[in-house]
Short mmCIF file of C-alpha atoms and ligand atoms in Angstrom, two decimals:
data_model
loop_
_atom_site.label_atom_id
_atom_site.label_comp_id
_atom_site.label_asym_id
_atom_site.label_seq_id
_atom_site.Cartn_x
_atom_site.Cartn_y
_atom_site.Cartn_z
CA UNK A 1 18.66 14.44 30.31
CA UNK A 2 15.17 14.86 30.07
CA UNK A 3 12.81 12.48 31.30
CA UNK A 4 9.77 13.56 29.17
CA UNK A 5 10.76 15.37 26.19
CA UNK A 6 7.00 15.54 25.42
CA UNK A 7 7.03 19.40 25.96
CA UNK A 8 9.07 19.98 23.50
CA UNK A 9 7.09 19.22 21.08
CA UNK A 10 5.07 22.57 20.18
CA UNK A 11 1.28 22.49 21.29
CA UNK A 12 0.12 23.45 18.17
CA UNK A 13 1.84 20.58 16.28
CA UNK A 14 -1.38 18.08 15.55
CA UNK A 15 -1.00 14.62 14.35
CA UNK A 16 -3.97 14.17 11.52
CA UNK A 17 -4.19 10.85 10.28
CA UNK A 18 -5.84 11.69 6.75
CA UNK A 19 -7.12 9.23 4.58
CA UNK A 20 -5.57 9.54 1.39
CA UNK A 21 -6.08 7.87 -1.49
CA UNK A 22 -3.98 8.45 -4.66
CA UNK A 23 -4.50 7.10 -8.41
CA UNK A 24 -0.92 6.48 -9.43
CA UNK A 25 -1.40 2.67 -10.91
CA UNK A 26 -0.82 4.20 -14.53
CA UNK A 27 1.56 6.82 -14.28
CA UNK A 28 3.68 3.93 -12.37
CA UNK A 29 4.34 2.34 -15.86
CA UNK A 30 6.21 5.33 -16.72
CA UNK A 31 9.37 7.56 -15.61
CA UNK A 32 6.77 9.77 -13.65
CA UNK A 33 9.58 12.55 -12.26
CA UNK A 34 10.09 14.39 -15.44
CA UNK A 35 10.75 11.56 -17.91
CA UNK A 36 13.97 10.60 -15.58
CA UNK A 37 14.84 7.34 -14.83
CA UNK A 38 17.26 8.17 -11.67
CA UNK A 39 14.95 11.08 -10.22
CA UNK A 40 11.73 8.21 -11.02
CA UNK A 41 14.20 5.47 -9.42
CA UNK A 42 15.22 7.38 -6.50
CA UNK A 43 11.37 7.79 -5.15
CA UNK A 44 10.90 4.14 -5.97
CA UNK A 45 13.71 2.70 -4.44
CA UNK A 46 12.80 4.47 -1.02
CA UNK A 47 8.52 3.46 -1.38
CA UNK A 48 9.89 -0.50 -1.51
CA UNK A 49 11.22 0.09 1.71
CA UNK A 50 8.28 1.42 3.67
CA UNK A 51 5.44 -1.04 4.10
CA UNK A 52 8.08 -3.42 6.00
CA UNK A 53 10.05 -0.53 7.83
CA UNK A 54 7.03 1.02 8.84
CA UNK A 55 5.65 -1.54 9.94
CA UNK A 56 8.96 -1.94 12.44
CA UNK A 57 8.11 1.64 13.34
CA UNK A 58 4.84 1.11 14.79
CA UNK A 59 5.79 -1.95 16.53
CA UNK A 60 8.94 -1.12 18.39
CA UNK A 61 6.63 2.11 19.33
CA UNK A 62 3.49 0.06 20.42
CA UNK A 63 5.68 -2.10 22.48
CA UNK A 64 6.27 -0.05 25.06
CA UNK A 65 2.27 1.36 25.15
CA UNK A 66 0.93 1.99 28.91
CA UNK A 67 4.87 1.74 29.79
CA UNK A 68 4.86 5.47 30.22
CA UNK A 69 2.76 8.00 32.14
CA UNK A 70 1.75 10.76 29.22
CA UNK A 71 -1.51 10.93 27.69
CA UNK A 72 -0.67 14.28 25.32
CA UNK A 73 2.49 11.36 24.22
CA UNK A 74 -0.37 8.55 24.31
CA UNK A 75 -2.14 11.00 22.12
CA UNK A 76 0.29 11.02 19.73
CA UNK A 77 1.41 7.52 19.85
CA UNK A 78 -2.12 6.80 18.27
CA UNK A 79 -1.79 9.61 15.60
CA UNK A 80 1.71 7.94 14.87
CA UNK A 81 0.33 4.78 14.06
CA UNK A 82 -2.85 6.03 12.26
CA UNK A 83 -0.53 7.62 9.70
CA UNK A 84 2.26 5.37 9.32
CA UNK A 85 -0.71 2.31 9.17
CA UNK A 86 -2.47 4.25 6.07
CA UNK A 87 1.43 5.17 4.57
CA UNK A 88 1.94 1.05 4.57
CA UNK A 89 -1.62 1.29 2.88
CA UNK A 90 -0.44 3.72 -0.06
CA UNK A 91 3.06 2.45 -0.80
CA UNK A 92 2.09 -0.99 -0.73
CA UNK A 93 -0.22 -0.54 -3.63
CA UNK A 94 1.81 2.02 -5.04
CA UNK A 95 4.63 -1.04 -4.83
CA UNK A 96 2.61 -3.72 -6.31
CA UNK A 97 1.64 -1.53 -9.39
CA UNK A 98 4.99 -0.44 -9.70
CA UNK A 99 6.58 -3.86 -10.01
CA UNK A 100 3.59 -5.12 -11.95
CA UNK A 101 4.41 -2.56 -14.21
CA UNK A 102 8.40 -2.74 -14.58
CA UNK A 103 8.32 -6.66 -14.28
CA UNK A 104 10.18 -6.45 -11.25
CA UNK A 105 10.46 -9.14 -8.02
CA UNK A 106 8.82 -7.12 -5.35
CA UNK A 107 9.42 -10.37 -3.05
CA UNK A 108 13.09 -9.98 -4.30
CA UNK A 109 13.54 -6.44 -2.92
CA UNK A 110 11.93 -7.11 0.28
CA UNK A 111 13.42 -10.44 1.35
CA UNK A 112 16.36 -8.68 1.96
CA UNK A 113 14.94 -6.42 4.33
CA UNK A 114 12.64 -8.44 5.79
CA UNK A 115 15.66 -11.10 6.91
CA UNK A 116 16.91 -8.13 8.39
CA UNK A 117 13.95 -7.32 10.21
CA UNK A 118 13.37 -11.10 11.60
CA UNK A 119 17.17 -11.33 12.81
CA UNK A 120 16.57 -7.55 14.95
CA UNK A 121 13.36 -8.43 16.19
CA UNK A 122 15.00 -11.62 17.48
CA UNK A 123 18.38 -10.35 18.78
CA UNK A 124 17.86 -6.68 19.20
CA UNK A 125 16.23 -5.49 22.87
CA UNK A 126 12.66 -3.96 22.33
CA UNK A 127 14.61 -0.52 23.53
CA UNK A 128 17.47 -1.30 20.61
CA UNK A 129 14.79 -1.58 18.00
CA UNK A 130 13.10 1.55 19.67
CA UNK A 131 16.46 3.66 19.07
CA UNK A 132 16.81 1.93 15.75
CA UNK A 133 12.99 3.62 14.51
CA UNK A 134 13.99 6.72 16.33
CA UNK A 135 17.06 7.23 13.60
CA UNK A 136 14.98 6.00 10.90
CA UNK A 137 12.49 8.65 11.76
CA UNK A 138 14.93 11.40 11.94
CA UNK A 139 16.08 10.28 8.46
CA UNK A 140 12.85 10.24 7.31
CA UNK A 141 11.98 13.87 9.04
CA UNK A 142 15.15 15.95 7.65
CA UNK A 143 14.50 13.64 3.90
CA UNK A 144 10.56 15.56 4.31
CA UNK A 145 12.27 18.81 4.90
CA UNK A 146 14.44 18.65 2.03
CA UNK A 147 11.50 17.78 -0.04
CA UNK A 148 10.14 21.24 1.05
CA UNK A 149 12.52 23.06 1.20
CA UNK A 150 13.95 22.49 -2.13
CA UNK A 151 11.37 22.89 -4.45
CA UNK A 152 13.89 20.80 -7.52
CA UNK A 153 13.19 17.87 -5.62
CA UNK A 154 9.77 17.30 -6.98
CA UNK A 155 9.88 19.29 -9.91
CA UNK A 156 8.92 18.03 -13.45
CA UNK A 157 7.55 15.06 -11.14
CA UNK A 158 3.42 13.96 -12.07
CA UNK A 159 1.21 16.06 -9.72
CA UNK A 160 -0.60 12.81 -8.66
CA UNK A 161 2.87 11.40 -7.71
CA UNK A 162 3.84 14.43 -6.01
CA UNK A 163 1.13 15.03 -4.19
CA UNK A 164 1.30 11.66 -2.58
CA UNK A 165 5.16 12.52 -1.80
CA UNK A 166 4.07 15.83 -0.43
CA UNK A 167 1.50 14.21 1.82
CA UNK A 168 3.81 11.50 3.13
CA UNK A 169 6.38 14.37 3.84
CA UNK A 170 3.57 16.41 5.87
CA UNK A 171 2.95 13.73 8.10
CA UNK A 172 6.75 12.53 8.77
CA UNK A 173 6.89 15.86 9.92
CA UNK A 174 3.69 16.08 12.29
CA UNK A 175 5.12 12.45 13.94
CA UNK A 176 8.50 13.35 13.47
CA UNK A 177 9.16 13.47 17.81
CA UNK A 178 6.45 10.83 18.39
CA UNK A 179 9.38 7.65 18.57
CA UNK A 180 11.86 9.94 20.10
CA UNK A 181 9.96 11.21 22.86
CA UNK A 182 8.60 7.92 23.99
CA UNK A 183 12.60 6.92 23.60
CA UNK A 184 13.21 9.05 26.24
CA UNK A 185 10.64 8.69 28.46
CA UNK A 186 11.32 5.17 28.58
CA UNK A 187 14.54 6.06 29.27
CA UNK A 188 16.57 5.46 26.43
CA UNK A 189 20.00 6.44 26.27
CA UNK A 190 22.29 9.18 24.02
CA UNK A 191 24.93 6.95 22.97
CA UNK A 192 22.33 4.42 22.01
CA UNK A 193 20.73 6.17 19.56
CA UNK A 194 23.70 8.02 18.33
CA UNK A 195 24.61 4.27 17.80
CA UNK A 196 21.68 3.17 16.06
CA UNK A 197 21.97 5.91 13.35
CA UNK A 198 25.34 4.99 12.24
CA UNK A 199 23.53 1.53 11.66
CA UNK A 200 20.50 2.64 10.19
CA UNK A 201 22.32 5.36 8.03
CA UNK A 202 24.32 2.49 5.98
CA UNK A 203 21.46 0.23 6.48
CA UNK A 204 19.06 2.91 4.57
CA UNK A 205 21.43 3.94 2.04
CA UNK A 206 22.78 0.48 1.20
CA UNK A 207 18.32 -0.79 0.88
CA UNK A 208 18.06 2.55 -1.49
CA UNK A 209 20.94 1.74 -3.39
CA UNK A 210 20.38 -1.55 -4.30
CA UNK A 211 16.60 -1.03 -4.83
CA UNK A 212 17.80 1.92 -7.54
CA UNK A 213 19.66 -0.84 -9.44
CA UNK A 214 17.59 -3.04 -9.46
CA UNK A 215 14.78 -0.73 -10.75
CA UNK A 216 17.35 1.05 -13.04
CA UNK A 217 18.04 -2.27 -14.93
CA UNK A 218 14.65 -2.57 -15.44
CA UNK A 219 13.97 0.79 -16.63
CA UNK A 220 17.15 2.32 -18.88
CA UNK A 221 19.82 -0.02 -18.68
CA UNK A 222 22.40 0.74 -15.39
CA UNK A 223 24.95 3.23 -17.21
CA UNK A 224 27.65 5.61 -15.73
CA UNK A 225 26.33 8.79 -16.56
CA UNK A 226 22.89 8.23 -15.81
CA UNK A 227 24.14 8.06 -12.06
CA UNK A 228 26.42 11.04 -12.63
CA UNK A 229 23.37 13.11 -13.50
CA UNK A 230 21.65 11.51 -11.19
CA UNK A 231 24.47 12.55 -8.15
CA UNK A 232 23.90 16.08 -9.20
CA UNK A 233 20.45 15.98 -8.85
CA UNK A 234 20.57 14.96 -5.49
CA UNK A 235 23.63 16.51 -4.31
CA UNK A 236 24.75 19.12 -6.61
CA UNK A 237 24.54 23.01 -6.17
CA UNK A 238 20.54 22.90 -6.52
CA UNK A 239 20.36 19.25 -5.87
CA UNK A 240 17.10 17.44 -4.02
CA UNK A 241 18.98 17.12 -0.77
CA UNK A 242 21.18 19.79 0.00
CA UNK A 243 21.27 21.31 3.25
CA UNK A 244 20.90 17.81 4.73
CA UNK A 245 24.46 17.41 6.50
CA UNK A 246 23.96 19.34 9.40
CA UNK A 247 20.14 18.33 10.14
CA UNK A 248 21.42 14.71 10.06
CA UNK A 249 25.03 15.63 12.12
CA UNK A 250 22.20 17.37 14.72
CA UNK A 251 21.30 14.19 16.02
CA UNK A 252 24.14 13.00 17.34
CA UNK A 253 24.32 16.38 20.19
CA UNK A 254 24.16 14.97 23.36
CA UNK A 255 20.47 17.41 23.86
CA UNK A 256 18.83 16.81 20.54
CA UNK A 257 15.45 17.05 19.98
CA UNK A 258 13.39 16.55 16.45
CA UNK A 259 11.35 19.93 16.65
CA UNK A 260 14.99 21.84 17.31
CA UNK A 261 14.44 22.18 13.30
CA UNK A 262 11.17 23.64 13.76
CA UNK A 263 9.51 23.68 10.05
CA UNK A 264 6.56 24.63 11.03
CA UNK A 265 6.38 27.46 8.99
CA UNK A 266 7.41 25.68 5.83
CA UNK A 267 4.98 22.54 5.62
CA UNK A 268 2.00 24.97 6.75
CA UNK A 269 1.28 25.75 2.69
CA UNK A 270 1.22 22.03 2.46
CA UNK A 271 -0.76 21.11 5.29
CA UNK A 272 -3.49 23.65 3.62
CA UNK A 273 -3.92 21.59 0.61
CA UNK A 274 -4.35 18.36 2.39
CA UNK A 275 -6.38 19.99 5.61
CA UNK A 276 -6.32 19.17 9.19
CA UNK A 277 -3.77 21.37 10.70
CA UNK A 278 -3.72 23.38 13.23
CA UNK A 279 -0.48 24.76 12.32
CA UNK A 280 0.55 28.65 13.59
CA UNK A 281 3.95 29.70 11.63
CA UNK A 282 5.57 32.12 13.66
FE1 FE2 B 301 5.41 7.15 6.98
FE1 FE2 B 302 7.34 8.04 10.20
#
């Protein structure tokens, strides 16, 4: 096992906290991912869920600050929270308007979640919680990838609204190691974490689904073939996230690390339109 996994992490990976600011208030009153309800309910159902979980995130990380001897991992620690701070920033306005919009309970959707929250904060060891962000930030890595590497994921989608998904995306990826290295070099476990994502895989999924209902009702009218469609875009021959078994199976090897899917090379085009990278493809 490796102590520090710190060095795995390639040098030329930087952190850039940038930010961003986008205008979506308007286009939120409408199905913004090419007129489609699912596709527009899918990306909604997932921004509910990040002002509280990322929030988690940068606690269970900032709990064990000055516990470990690394300033490059130090480094990063701040870059982590700078981003995931001005992400809580976007998608909480980007929330409001939404349900504003819609005439949907934000409170509703989040008091779920948030119970959740209080109860592992209270019974969960601060190295629990720790392994519990580290999944959620692998989920949240190999979901970016997908997002760039299949180009129907965004497609038809408003430019304003993709370019704030594209930007989120980029910096999941630049932090993507930043829980799971300071995971290990507090020590923390294999079976732990392996643990923690078969937790936080039905915890995620079960949060998305019921968000998408919610929203659905509110937009079309919940009906069977809507989510048919709506499989196929996400999982069918060109669906939005194919190719995402294996990333997600990776995590469980016993000698995982986040940059052993090095995408370097794929978010650099992104990374050019929002600046700040340092980024070499091989
Ligand atoms: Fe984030
Ligand atoms: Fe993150």
């Amino acid at each position: 096992m490796h102590s520090s996994s710190a060095s795995r992490t390639p040098q030329n990976v930087e952190i850039v906290p940038r930010n961003q600011h986008f205008n979506v208030e308007e286009v939120l009153q409408t199905n913004w991912h090419g007129d489609d309800p699912f596709k527009t309910a899918f990306f909604d159902a997932m921004s509910i869920l990040f002002p509280l979980g990322e929030q988690f995130f940068i606690d269970s990380v900032k709990a064990y600050r000055g516990k470990f001897d690394d300033p490059e991992l130090e480094r990063r620690v701040r870059g982590f929270m700078a981003q995931e701070a001005i992400h809580r920033r976007e998608h909480q306005s980007y929330n409001e308007a939404l349900c504003r919009a819609r005439g949907v309970s934000l409170r509703k959707m989040e008091r779920v979640v948030y119970r959740r929250q209080k109860f592992a904060r209270k019974f969960l060891s601060p190295l629990q919680q720790l392994g519990g962000t580290v999944a959620f930030e692998h989920l949240t890595a190999i979901l970016a990838d997908a997002l760039f590497r299949n180009p129907e994921a965004l497609e038809g989608a408003h430019p304003e609204m993709a370019a704030m998904w594209r930007w989120h995306a980029l910096e999941e990826t630049e932090h993507k190691a930043v829980a799971f290295d300071v995971y290990m070099a507090v020590g923390g476990k294999t079976w732990r974490r392996r643990l923690a994502m078969a937790f936080v895989t039905i915890e995620f999924t079960q949060h998305v689904v019921r968000n998408m209902r919610l929203l659905l009702h509110a937009y079309e009218g919940s009906r069977l073939e809507l989510w048919r469609g709506g499989f196929r875009f996400l999982f069918g021959k060109k669906g939005a996230l194919r190719g995402l078994w294996q990333p997600y199976l990776d995590f469980y090897k016993k000698d995982f690390h986040p940059w052993d899917h090095d995408n370097r090379a794929l978010v650099s085009s992104v990374m050019s339109e929002f600046g700040g990278a340092t980024v070499n493809p091989i």
